[in-house]
Tab-separated table of C-alpha atoms in Angstrom:
chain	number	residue	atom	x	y	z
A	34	UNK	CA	0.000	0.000	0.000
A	35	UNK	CA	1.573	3.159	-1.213
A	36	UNK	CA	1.556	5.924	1.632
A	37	UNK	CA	0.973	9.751	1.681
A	38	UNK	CA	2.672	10.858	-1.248
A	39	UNK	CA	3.665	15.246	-1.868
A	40	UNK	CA	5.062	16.578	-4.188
A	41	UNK	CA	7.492	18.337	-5.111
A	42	UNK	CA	9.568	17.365	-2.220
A	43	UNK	CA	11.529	20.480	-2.612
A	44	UNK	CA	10.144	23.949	-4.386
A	45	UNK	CA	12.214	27.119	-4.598
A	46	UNK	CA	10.292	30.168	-5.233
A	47	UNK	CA	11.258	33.835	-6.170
A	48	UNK	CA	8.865	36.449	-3.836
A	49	UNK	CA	5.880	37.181	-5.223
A	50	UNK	CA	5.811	33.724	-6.867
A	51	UNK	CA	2.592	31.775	-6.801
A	52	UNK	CA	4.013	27.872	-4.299
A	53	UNK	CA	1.419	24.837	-5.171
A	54	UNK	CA	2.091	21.573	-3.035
A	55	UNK	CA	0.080	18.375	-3.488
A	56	UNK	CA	-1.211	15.813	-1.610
A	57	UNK	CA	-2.081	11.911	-2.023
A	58	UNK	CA	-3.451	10.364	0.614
A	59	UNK	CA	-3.602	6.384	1.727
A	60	UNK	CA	-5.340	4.838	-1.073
A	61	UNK	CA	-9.177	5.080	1.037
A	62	UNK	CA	-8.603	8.001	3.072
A	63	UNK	CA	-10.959	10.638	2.810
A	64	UNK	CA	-9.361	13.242	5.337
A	65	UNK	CA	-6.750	15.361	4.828
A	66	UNK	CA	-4.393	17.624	7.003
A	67	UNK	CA	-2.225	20.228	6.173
A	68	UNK	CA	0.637	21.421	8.849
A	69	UNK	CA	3.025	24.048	8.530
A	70	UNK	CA	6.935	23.414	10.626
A	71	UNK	CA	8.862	25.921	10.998
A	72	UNK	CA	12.777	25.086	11.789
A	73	UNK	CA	13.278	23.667	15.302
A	74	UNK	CA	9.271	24.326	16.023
A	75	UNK	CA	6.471	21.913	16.298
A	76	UNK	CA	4.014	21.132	13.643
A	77	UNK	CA	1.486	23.776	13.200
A	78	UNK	CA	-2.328	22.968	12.154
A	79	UNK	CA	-3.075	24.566	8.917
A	80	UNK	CA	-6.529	23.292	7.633
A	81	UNK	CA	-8.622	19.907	8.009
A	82	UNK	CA	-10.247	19.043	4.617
A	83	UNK	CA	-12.985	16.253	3.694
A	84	UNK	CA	-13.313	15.384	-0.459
A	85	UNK	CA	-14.541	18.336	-1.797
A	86	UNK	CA	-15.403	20.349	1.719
A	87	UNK	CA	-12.959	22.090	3.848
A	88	UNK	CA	-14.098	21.277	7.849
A	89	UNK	CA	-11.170	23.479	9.712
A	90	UNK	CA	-9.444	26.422	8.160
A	91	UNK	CA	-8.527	27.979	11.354
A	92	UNK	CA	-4.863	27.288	10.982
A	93	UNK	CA	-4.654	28.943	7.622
A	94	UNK	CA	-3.671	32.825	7.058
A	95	UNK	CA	-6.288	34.549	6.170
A	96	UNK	CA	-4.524	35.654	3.030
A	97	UNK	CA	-2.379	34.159	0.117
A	98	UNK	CA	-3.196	30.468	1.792
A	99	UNK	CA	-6.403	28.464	0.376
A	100	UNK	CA	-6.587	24.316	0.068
A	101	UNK	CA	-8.506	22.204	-1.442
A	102	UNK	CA	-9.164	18.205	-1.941
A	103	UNK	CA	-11.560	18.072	-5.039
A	104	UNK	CA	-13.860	14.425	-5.475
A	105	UNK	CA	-10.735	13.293	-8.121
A	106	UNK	CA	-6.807	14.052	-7.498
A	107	UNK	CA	-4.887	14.965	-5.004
A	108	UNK	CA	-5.406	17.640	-2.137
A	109	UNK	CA	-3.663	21.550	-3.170
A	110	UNK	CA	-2.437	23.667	-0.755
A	111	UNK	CA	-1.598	26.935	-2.726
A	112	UNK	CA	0.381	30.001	-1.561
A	113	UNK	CA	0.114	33.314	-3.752
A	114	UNK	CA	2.630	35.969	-3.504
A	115	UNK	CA	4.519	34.020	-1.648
A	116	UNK	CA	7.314	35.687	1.134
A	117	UNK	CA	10.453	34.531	2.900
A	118	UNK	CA	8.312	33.600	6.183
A	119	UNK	CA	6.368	31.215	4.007
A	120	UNK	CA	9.834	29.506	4.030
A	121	UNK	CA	9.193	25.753	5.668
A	122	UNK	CA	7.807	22.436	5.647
A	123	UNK	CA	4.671	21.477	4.882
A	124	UNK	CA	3.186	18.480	5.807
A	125	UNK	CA	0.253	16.761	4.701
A	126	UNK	CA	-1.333	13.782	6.501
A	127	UNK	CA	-4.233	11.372	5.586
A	128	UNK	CA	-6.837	9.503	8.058
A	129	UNK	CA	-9.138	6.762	6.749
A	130	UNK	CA	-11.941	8.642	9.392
A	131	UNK	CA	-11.593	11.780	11.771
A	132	UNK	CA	-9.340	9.570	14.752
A	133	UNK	CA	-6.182	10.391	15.760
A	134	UNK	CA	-4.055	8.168	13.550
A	135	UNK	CA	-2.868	10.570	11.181
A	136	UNK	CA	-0.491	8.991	8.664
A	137	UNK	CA	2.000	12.076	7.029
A	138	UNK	CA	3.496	12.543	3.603
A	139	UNK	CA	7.436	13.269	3.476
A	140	UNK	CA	6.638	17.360	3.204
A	141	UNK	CA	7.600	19.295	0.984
A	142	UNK	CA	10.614	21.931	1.947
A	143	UNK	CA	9.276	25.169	0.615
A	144	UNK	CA	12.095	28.089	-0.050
A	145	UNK	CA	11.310	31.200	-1.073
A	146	UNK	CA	14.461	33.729	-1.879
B	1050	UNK	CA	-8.031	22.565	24.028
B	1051	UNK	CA	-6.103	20.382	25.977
B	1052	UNK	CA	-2.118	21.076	25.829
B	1053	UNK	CA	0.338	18.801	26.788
B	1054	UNK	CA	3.690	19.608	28.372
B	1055	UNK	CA	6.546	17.590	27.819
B	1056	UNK	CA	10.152	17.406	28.396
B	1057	UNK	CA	12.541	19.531	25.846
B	1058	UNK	CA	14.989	16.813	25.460
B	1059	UNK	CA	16.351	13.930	27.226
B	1060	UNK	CA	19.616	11.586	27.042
B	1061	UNK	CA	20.185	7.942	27.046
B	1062	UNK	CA	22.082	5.444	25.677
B	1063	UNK	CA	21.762	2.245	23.647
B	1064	UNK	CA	20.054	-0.747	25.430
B	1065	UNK	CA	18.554	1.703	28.133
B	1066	UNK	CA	14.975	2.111	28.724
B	1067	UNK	CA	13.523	5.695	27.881
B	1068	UNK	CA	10.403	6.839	29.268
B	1069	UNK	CA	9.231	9.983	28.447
B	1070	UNK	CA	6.222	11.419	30.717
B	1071	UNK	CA	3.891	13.922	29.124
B	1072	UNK	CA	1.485	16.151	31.424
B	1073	UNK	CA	-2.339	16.591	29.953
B	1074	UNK	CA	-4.170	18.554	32.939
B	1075	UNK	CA	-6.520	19.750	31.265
B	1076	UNK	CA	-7.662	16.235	29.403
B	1077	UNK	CA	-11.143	15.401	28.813
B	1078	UNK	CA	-13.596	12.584	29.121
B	1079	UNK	CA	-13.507	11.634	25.611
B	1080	UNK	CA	-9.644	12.718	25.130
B	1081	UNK	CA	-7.003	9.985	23.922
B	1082	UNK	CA	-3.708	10.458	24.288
B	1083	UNK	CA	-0.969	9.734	21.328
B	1084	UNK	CA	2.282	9.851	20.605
B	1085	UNK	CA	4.297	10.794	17.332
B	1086	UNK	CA	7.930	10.185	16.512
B	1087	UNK	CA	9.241	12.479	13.896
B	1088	UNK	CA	12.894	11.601	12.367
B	1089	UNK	CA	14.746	15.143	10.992
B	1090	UNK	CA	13.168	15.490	7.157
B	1091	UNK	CA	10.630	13.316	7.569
B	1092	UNK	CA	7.258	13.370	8.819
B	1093	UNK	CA	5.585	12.292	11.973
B	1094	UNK	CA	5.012	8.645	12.448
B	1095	UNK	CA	2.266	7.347	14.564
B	1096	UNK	CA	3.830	5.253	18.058
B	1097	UNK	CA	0.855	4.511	19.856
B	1098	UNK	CA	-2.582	5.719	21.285
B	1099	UNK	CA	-4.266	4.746	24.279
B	1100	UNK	CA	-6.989	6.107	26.827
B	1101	UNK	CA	-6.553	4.514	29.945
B	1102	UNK	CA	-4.241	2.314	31.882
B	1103	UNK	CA	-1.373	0.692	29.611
B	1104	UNK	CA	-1.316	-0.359	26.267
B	1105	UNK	CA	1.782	-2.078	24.485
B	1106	UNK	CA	2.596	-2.397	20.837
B	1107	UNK	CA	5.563	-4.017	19.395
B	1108	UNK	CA	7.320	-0.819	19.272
B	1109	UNK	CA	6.574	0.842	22.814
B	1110	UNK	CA	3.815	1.012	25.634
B	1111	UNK	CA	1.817	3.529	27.053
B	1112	UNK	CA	1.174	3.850	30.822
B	1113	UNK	CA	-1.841	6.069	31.938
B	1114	UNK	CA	-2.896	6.892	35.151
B	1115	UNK	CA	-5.876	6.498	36.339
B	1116	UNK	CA	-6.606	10.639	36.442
B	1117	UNK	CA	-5.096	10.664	32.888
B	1118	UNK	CA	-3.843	14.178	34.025
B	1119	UNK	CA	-0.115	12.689	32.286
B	1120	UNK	CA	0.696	9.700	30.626
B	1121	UNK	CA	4.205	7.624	29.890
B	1122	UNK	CA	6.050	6.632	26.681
B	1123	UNK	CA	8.270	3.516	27.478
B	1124	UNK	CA	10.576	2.971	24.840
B	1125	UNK	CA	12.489	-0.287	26.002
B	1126	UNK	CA	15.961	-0.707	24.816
B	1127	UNK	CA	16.499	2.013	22.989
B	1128	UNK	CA	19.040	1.974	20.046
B	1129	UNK	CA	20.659	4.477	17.904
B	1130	UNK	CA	17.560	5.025	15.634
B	1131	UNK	CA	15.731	6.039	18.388
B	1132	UNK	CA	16.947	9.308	18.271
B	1133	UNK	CA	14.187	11.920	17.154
B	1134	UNK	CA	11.642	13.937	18.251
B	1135	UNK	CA	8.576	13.005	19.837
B	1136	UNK	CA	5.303	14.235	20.287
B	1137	UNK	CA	2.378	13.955	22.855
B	1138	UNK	CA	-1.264	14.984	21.570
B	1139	UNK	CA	-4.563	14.747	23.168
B	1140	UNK	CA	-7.645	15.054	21.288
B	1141	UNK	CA	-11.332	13.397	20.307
B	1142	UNK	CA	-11.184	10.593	18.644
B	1143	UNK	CA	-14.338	10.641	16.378
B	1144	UNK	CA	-15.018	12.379	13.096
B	1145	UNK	CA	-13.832	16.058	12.617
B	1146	UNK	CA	-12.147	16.264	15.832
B	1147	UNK	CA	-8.386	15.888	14.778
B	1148	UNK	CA	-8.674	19.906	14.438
B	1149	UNK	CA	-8.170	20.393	17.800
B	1150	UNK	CA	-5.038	18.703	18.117
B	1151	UNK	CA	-2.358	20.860	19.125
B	1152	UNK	CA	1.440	20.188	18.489
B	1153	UNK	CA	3.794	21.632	20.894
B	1154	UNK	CA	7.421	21.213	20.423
B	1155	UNK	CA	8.095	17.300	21.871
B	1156	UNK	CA	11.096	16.016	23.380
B	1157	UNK	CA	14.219	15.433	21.819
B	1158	UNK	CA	15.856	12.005	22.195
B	1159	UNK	CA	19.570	11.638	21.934
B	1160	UNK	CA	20.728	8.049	22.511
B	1161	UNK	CA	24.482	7.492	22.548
B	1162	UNK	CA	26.357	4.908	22.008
């Protein structure tokens, strides 16, 4: 069974450039998490999505920052106009239902010079 | 919200047993408790989960009081690879209640040789 998958596991971006990371969950999951980590900081909870309904934005900025998981493909977290403090992993995890067991992608390392 | 408070880091070395105690005050009734191990680039990995009393998996167990007001990650013989960062989370279990779990910075296990 193939894991969380992301991709790309590394983007660079120039300021003002428009960052979007993908998601594939477990083959049957139908929730999705995005977290933001800073360097040496805990994960930070970004937005809770069902297919095709977002449940929890409150993590999110309330600019620049939207997500989706449509019925087909994977989940998109997208940053516009990005900035240097958007610099940092992202994480996305999958859960077959809404329990605790939250199985993670690899991240994606997001740069932005 | 619940928040957890745990250690910043701790020591061992190989073939010791690490426990790692995690305070939850504020826990409630229909709280579990679970812990993460995250590995530097990688994302978290699910350990174990448990509600009350102990609970042991092939990789660790989990020791709860009976006021769950903390709980205790045994690691038992710890090797080399042990060495990451690990997290303590309380939350729901049950649909649409992974939102509310909040990652603080977990303890960071060095074992030495």
């Amino acid at each position: 069974n193939a894991g969380v998958m992301q991709n790309p596991r590394h983007l660079v971006r120039r300021r003002g450039q428009e960052a979007r990371l993908r998601c594939s969950p477990v083959k049957g999951h139908s929730h999705v998490y995005w977290y933001r980590q800073l360097p040496e900081e805990g994960l930070k909870f970004m937005v809770y999505l069902q297919k095709e309904n977002i449940i929890d934005e409150s993590g999110m900025p309330k600019e620049r920052f939207s997500a989706e998981f449509p019925k087909e493909g994977p989940s998109i977290l997208r940053i516009q106009q990005v900035v240097r403090g958007d610099s940092a992993a992202y994480f996305c995890a999958s859960s077959l239902w809404g329990n605790n067991e939250q199985f993670f992608g690899p991240g994606t390392r997001l740069t932005v010079l | 919200l619940a928040k957890t408070t745990q250690p910043i880091s701790m020591d061992s070395y190989e073939g010791q047993e690490v426990n790692i105690t995690c305070s939850h005050n504020n826990i409630a009734t229909n709280d579990y408790i679970t812990w993460y191990q995250q590995f530097p680039s990688q994302g978290p990995r699910f350990i174990i989960q448990g509600y009350k009393t102990k609970v042991t998996n092939e990789v660790a167990s989990l020791f709860i009081p009976a006021d769950r007001k903390s709980s205790t990650l045994s690691l038992p013989r710890v090797s080399l690879s042990d060495t990451a960062v690990y997290y303590c989370l309380v939350g729901a279990s049950g649909a649409g209640n992974n939102r509310k779990l909040i990652w603080g910075l977990g303890t960071s296990l060095a074992v030495n040789p």
